[in-house]
PDB file of C-alpha atoms in Angstrom:
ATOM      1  CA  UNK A   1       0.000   0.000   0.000  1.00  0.00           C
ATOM      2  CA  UNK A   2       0.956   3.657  -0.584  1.00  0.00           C
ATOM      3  CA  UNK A   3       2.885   5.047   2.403  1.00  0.00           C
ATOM      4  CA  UNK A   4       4.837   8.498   2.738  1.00  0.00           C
ATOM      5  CA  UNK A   5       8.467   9.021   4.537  1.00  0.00           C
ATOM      6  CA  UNK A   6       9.325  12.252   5.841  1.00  0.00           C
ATOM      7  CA  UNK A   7      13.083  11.691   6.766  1.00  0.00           C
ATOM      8  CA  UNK A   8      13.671  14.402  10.382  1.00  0.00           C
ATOM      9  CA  UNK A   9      11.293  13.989  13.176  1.00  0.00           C
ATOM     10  CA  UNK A  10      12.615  17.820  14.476  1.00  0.00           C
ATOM     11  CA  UNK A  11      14.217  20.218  12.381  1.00  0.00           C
ATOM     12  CA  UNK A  12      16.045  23.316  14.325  1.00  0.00           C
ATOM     13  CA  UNK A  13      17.348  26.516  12.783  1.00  0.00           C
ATOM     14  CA  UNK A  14      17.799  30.152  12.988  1.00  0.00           C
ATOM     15  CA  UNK A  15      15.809  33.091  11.606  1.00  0.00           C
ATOM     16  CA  UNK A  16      16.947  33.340   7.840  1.00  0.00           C
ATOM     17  CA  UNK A  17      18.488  29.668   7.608  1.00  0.00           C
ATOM     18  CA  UNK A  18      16.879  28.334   4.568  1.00  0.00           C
ATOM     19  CA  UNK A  19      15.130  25.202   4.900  1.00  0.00           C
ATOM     20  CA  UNK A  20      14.612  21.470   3.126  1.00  0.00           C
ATOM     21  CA  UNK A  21      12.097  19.256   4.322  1.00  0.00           C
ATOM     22  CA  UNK A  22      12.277  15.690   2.725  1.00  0.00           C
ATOM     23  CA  UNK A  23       9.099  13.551   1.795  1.00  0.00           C
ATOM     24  CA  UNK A  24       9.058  10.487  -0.378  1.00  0.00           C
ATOM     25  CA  UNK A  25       6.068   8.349  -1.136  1.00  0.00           C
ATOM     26  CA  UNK A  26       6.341   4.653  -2.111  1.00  0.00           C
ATOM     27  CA  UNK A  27       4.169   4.078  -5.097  1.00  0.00           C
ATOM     28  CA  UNK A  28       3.889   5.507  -8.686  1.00  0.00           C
ATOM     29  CA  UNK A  29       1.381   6.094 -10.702  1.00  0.00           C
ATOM     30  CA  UNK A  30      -0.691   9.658 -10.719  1.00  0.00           C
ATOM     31  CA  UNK A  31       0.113  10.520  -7.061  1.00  0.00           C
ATOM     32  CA  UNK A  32      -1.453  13.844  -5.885  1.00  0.00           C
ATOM     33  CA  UNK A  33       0.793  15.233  -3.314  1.00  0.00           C
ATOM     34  CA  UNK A  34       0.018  17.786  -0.358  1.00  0.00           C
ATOM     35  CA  UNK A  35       2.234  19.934   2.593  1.00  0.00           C
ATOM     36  CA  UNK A  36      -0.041  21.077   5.228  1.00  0.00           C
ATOM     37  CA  UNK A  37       1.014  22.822   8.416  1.00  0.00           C
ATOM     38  CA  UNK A  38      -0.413  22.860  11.943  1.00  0.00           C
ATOM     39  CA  UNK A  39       1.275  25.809  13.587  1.00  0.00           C
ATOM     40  CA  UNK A  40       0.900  25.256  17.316  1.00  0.00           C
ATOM     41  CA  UNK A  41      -2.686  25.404  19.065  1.00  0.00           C
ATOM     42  CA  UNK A  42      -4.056  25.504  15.559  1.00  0.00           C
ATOM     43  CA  UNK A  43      -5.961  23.346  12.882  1.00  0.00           C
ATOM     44  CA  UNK A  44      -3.860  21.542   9.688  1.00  0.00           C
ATOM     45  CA  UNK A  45      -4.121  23.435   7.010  1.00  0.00           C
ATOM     46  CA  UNK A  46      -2.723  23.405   3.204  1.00  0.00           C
ATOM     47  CA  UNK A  47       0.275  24.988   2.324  1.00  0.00           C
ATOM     48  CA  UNK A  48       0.653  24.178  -1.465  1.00  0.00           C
ATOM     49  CA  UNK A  49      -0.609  21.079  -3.472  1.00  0.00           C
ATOM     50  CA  UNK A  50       0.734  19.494  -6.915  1.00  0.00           C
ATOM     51  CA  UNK A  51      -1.754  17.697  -8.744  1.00  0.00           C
ATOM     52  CA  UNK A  52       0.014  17.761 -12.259  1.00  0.00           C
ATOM     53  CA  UNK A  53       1.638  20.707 -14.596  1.00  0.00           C
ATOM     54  CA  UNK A  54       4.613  22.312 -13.251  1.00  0.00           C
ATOM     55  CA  UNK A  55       6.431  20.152 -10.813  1.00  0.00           C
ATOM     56  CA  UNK A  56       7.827  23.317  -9.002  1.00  0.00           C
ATOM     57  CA  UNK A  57       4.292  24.442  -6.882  1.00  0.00           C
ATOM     58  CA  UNK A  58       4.700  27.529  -4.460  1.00  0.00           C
ATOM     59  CA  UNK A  59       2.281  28.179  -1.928  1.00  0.00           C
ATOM     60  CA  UNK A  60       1.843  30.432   1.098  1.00  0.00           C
ATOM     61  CA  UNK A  61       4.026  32.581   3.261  1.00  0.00           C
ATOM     62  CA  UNK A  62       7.107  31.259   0.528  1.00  0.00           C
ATOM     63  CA  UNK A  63       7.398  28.124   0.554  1.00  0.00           C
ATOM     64  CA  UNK A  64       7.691  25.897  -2.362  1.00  0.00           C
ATOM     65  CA  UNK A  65       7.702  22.251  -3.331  1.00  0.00           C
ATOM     66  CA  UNK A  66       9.868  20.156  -6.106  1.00  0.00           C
ATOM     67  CA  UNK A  67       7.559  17.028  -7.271  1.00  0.00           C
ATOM     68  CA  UNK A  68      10.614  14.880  -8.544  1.00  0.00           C
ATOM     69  CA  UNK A  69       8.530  11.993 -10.642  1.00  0.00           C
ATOM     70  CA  UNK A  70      11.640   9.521 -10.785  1.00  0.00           C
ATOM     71  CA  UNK A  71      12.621  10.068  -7.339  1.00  0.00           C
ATOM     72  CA  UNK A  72       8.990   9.854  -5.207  1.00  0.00           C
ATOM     73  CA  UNK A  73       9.867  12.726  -3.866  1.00  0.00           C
ATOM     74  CA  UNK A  74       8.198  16.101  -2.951  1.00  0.00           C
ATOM     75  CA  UNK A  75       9.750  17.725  -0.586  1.00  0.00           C
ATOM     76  CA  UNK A  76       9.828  21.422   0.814  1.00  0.00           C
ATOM     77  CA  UNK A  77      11.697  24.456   0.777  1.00  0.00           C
ATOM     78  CA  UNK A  78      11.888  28.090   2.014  1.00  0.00           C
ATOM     79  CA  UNK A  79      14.755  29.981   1.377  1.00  0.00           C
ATOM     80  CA  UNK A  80      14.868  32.103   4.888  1.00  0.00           C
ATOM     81  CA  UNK A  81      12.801  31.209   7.305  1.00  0.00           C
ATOM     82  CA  UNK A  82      11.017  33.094   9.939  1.00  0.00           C
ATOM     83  CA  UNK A  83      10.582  32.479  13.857  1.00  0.00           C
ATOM     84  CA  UNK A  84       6.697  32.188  13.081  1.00  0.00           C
ATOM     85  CA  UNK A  85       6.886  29.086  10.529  1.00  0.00           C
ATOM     86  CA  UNK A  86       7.706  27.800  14.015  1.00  0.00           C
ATOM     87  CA  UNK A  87       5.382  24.581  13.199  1.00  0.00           C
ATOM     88  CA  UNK A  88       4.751  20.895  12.744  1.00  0.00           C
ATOM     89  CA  UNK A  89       4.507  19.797   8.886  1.00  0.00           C
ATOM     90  CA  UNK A  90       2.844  17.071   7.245  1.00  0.00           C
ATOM     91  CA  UNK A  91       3.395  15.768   3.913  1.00  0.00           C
ATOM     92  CA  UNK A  92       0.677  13.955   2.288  1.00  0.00           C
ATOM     93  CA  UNK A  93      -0.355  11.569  -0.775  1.00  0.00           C
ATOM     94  CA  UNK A  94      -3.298  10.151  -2.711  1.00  0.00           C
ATOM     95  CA  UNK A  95      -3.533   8.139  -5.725  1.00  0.00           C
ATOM     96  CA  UNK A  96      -0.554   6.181  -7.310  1.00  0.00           C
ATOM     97  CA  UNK A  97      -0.859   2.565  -7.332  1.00  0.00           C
ATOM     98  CA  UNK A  98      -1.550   0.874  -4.448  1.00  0.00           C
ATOM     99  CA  UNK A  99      -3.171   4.194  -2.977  1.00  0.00           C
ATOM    100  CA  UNK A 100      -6.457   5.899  -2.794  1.00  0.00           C
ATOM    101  CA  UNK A 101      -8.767   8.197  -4.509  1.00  0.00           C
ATOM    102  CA  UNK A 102      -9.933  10.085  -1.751  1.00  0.00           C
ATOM    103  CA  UNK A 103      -8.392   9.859   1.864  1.00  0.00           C
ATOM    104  CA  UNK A 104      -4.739  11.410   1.716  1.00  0.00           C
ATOM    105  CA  UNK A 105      -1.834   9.271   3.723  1.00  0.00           C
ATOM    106  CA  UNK A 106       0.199  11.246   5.736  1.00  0.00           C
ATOM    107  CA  UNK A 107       3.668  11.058   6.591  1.00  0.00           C
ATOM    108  CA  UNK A 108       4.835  11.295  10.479  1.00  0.00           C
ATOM    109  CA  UNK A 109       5.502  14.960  10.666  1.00  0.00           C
ATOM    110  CA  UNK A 110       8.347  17.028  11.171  1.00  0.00           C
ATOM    111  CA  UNK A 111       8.617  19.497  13.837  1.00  0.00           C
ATOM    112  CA  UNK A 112      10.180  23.058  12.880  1.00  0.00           C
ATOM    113  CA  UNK A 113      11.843  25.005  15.595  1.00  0.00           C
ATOM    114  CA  UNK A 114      13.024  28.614  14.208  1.00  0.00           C
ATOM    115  CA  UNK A 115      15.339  30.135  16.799  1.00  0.00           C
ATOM    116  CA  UNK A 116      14.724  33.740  16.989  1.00  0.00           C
TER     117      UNK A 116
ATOM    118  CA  UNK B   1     -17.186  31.374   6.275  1.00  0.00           C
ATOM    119  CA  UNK B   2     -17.096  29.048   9.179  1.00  0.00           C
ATOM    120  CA  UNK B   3     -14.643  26.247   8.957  1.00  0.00           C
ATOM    121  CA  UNK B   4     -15.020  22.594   9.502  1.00  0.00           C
ATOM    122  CA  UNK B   5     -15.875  22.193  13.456  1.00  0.00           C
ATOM    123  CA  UNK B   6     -16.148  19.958  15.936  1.00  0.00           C
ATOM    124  CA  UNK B   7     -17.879  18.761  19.149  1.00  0.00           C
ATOM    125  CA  UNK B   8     -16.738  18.076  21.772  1.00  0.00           C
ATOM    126  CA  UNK B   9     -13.148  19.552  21.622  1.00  0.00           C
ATOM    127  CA  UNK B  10     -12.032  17.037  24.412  1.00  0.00           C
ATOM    128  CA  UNK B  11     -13.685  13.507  25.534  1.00  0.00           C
ATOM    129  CA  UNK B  12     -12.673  11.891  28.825  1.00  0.00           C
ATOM    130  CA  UNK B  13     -14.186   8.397  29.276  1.00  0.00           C
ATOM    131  CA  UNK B  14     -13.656   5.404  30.876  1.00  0.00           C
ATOM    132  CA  UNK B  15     -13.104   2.173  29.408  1.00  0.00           C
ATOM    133  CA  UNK B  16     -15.491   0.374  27.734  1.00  0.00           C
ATOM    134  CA  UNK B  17     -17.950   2.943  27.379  1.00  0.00           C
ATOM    135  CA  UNK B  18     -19.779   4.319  24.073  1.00  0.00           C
ATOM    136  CA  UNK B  19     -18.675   7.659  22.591  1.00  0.00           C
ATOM    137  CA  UNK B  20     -20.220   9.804  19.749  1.00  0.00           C
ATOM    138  CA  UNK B  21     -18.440  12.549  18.298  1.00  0.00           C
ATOM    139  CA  UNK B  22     -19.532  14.736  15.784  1.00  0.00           C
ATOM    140  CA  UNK B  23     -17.749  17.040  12.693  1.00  0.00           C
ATOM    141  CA  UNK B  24     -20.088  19.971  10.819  1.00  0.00           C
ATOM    142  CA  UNK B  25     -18.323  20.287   7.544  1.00  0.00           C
ATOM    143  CA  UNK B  26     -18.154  23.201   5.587  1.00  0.00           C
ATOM    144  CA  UNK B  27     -21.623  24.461   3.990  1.00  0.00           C
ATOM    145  CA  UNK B  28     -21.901  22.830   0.727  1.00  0.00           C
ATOM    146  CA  UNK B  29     -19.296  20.484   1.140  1.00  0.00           C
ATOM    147  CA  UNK B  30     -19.950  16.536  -0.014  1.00  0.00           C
ATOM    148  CA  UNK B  31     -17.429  15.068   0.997  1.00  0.00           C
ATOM    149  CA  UNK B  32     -16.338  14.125   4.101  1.00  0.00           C
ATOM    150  CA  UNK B  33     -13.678  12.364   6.210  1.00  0.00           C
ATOM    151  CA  UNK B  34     -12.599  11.338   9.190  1.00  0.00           C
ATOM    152  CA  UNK B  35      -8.926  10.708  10.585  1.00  0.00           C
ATOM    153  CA  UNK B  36      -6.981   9.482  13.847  1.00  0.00           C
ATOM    154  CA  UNK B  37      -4.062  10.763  15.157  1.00  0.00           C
ATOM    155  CA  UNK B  38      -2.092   9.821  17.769  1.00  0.00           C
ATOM    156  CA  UNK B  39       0.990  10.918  19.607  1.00  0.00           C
ATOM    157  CA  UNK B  40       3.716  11.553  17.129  1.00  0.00           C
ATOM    158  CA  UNK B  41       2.258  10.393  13.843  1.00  0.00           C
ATOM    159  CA  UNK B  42       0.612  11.872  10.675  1.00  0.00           C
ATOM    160  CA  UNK B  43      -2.957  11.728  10.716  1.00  0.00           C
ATOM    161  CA  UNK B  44      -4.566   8.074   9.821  1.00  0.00           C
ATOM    162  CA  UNK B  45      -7.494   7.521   7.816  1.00  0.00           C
ATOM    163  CA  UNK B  46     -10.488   6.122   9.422  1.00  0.00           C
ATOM    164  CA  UNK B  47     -13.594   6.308   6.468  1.00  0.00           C
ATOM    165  CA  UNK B  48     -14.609   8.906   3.527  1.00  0.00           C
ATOM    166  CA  UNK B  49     -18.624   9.867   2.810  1.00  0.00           C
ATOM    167  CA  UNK B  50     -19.097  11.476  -0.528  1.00  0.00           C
ATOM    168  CA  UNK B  51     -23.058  12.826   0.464  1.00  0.00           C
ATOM    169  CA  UNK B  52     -25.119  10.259   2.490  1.00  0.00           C
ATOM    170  CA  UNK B  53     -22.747   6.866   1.705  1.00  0.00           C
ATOM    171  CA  UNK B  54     -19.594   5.730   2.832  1.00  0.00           C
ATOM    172  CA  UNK B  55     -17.435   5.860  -0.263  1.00  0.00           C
ATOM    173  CA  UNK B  56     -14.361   3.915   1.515  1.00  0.00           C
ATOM    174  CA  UNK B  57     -14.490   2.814   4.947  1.00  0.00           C
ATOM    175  CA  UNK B  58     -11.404   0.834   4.751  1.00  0.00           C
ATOM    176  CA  UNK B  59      -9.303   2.895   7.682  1.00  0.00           C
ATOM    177  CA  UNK B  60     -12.005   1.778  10.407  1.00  0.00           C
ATOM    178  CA  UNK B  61      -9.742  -0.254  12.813  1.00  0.00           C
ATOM    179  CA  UNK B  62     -12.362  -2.961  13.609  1.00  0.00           C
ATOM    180  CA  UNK B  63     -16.119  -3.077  13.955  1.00  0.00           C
ATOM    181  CA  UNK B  64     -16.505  -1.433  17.136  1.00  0.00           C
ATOM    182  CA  UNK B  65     -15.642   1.891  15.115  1.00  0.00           C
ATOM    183  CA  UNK B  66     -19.248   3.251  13.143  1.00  0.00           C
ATOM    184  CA  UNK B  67     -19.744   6.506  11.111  1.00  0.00           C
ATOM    185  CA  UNK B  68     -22.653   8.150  10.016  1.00  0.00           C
ATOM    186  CA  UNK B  69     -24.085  10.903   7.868  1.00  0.00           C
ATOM    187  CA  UNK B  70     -27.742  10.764   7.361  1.00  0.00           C
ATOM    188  CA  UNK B  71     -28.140  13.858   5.465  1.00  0.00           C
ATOM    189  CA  UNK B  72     -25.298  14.414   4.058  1.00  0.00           C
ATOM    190  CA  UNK B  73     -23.726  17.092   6.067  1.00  0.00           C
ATOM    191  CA  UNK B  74     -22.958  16.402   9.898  1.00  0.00           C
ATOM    192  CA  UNK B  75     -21.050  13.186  10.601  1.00  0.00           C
ATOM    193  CA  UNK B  76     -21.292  11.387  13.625  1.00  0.00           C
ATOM    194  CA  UNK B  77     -18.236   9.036  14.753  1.00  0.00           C
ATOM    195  CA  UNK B  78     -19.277   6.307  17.223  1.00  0.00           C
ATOM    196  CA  UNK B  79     -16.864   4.346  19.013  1.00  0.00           C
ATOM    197  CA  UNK B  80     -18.152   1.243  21.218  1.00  0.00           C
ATOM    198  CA  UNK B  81     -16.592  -0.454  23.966  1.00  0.00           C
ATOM    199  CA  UNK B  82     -13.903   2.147  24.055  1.00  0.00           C
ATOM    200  CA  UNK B  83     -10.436   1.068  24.598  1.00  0.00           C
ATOM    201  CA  UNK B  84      -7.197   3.018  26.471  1.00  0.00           C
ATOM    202  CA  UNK B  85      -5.569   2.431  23.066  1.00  0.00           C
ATOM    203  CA  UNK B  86      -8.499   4.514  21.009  1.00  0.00           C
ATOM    204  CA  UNK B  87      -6.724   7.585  23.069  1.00  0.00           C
ATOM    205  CA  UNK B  88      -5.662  10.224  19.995  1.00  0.00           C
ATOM    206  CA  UNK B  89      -7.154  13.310  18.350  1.00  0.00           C
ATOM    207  CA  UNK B  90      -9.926  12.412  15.965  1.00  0.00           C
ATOM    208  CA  UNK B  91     -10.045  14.775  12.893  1.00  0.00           C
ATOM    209  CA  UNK B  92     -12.560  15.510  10.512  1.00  0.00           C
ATOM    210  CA  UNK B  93     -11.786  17.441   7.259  1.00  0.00           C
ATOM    211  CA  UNK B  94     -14.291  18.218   4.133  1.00  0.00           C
ATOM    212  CA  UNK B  95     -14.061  18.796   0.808  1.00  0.00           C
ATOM    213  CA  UNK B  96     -16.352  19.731  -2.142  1.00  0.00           C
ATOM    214  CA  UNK B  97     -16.271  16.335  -3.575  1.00  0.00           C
ATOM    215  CA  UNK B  98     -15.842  18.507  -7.205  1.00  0.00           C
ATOM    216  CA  UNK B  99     -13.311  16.363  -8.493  1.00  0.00           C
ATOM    217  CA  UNK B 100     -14.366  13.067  -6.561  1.00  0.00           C
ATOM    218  CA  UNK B 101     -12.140  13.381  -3.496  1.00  0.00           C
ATOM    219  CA  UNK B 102      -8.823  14.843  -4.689  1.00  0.00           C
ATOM    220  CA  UNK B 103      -9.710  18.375  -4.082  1.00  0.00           C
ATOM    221  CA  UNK B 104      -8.130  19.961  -1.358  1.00  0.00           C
ATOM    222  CA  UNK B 105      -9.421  18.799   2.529  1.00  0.00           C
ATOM    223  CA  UNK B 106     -10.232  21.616   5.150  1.00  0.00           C
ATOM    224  CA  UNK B 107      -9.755  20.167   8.848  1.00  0.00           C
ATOM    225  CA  UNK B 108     -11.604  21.004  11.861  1.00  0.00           C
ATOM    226  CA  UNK B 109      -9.875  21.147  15.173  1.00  0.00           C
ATOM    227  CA  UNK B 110     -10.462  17.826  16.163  1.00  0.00           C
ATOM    228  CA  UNK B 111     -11.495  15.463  19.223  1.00  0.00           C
ATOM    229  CA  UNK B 112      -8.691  14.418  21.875  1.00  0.00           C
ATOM    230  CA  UNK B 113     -10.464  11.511  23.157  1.00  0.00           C
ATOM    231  CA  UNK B 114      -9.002  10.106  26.048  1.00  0.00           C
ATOM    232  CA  UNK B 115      -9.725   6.338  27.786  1.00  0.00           C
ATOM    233  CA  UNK B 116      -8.862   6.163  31.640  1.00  0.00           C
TER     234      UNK B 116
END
């Protein structure tokens, strides 16, 4: 079955270090692929999507996303960030064989700590 | 508008007992789903309603775990003969079923149900 890796449970840096967060899913096939954030006390919400087109998708507050078809990966960047992207982030899959057509599969999370 | 919500934000209750809680999705929105998530992992599908039916109930741990949604809006998640390892955040999230599930989900604030 589908299944999505995010490699670093807790990420740490300081105001204006850029940032990488890695996320591979298992399974090809037409994969729609999601980052959503939960910043703390607060409800998961989207922060970009790629659902086909472009493989480079930006979304809010600056971050972007590389959907790399021959690697299963889709993971996230900022180039600085800020102490308020302070937050836990989820990538998430559906479709691709071996997947679904409706509920998304989330990876385990990573935790962002920006250091003021 | 108003978001996705739900009720009650946190469930204490003793082993073995029955639970109900309940998600109000977004006016207008079909579909709905429900997740689990417990302490330090991505969010795990439970079951998806697109309208009235259950279009993939294939998260549902065992059959002690029911879901309704009569008409087609509010959702009720029943849990029977509750056990300390259903502890986690429940999560409901809707989407306008446009594209037949792949559209972006909005999340309430989900459920921490705990089992003494």
């Amino acid at each position: 079955a589908q299944s999505v890796s995010q490699h670093n449970h807790h990420v740490i840096l300081s105001e204006a270090a850029s940032l990488e967060l890695g996320c591979n899913y298992s399974y090809g096939g037409t994969v729609n692929l999601f980052w959503y954030v939960q910043y703390p006390g607060q409800h998961l919400q989207l922060l970009l999507k790629y659902f086909s087109g472009d493989p480079l998708v930006k979304g809010i507050k600056g971050f972007e996303a590389e959907f790399i078809k021959s690697k299963f990966s889709f993971n996230l960047r900022k180039p600085s960030v800020q102490w308020s992207d302070t937050a836990e982030y989820f990538c998430a899959v559906n479709g691709g064989y071996g997947g679904s057509q409706g509920n998304l599969i989330f990876g385990k999370g990573t935790k962002l700590s920006v250091k003021p | 508008g108003a978001g996705v919500s739900q009720t009650p934000s946190n469930k204490v209750t003793e082993k073995g007992k029955y639970v109900e809680l309940r998600c109000d999705p977004i006016s207008g929105h079909t579909a709905l789903y429900w997740y689990r998530q417990s302490l330090g992992q991505g969010p795990e599908f439970l079951i998806y309603f697109q309208g009235t039916g259950a279009a993939d109930d294939s998260g549902l741990p065992n059959d002690r775990f029911f879901a309704v949604r009569p008409e087609g809006s509010v959702s009720t998640l029943k849990i029977q003969r509750t056990e300390r390892g259903d502890s986690a955040v429940y999560l409901c999230a809707s989407s306008s079923g446009r594209t037949g599930g792949l559209d972006e989900q909005y999340f309430g604030p989900g459920t921490r149900l705990t089992v003494t």
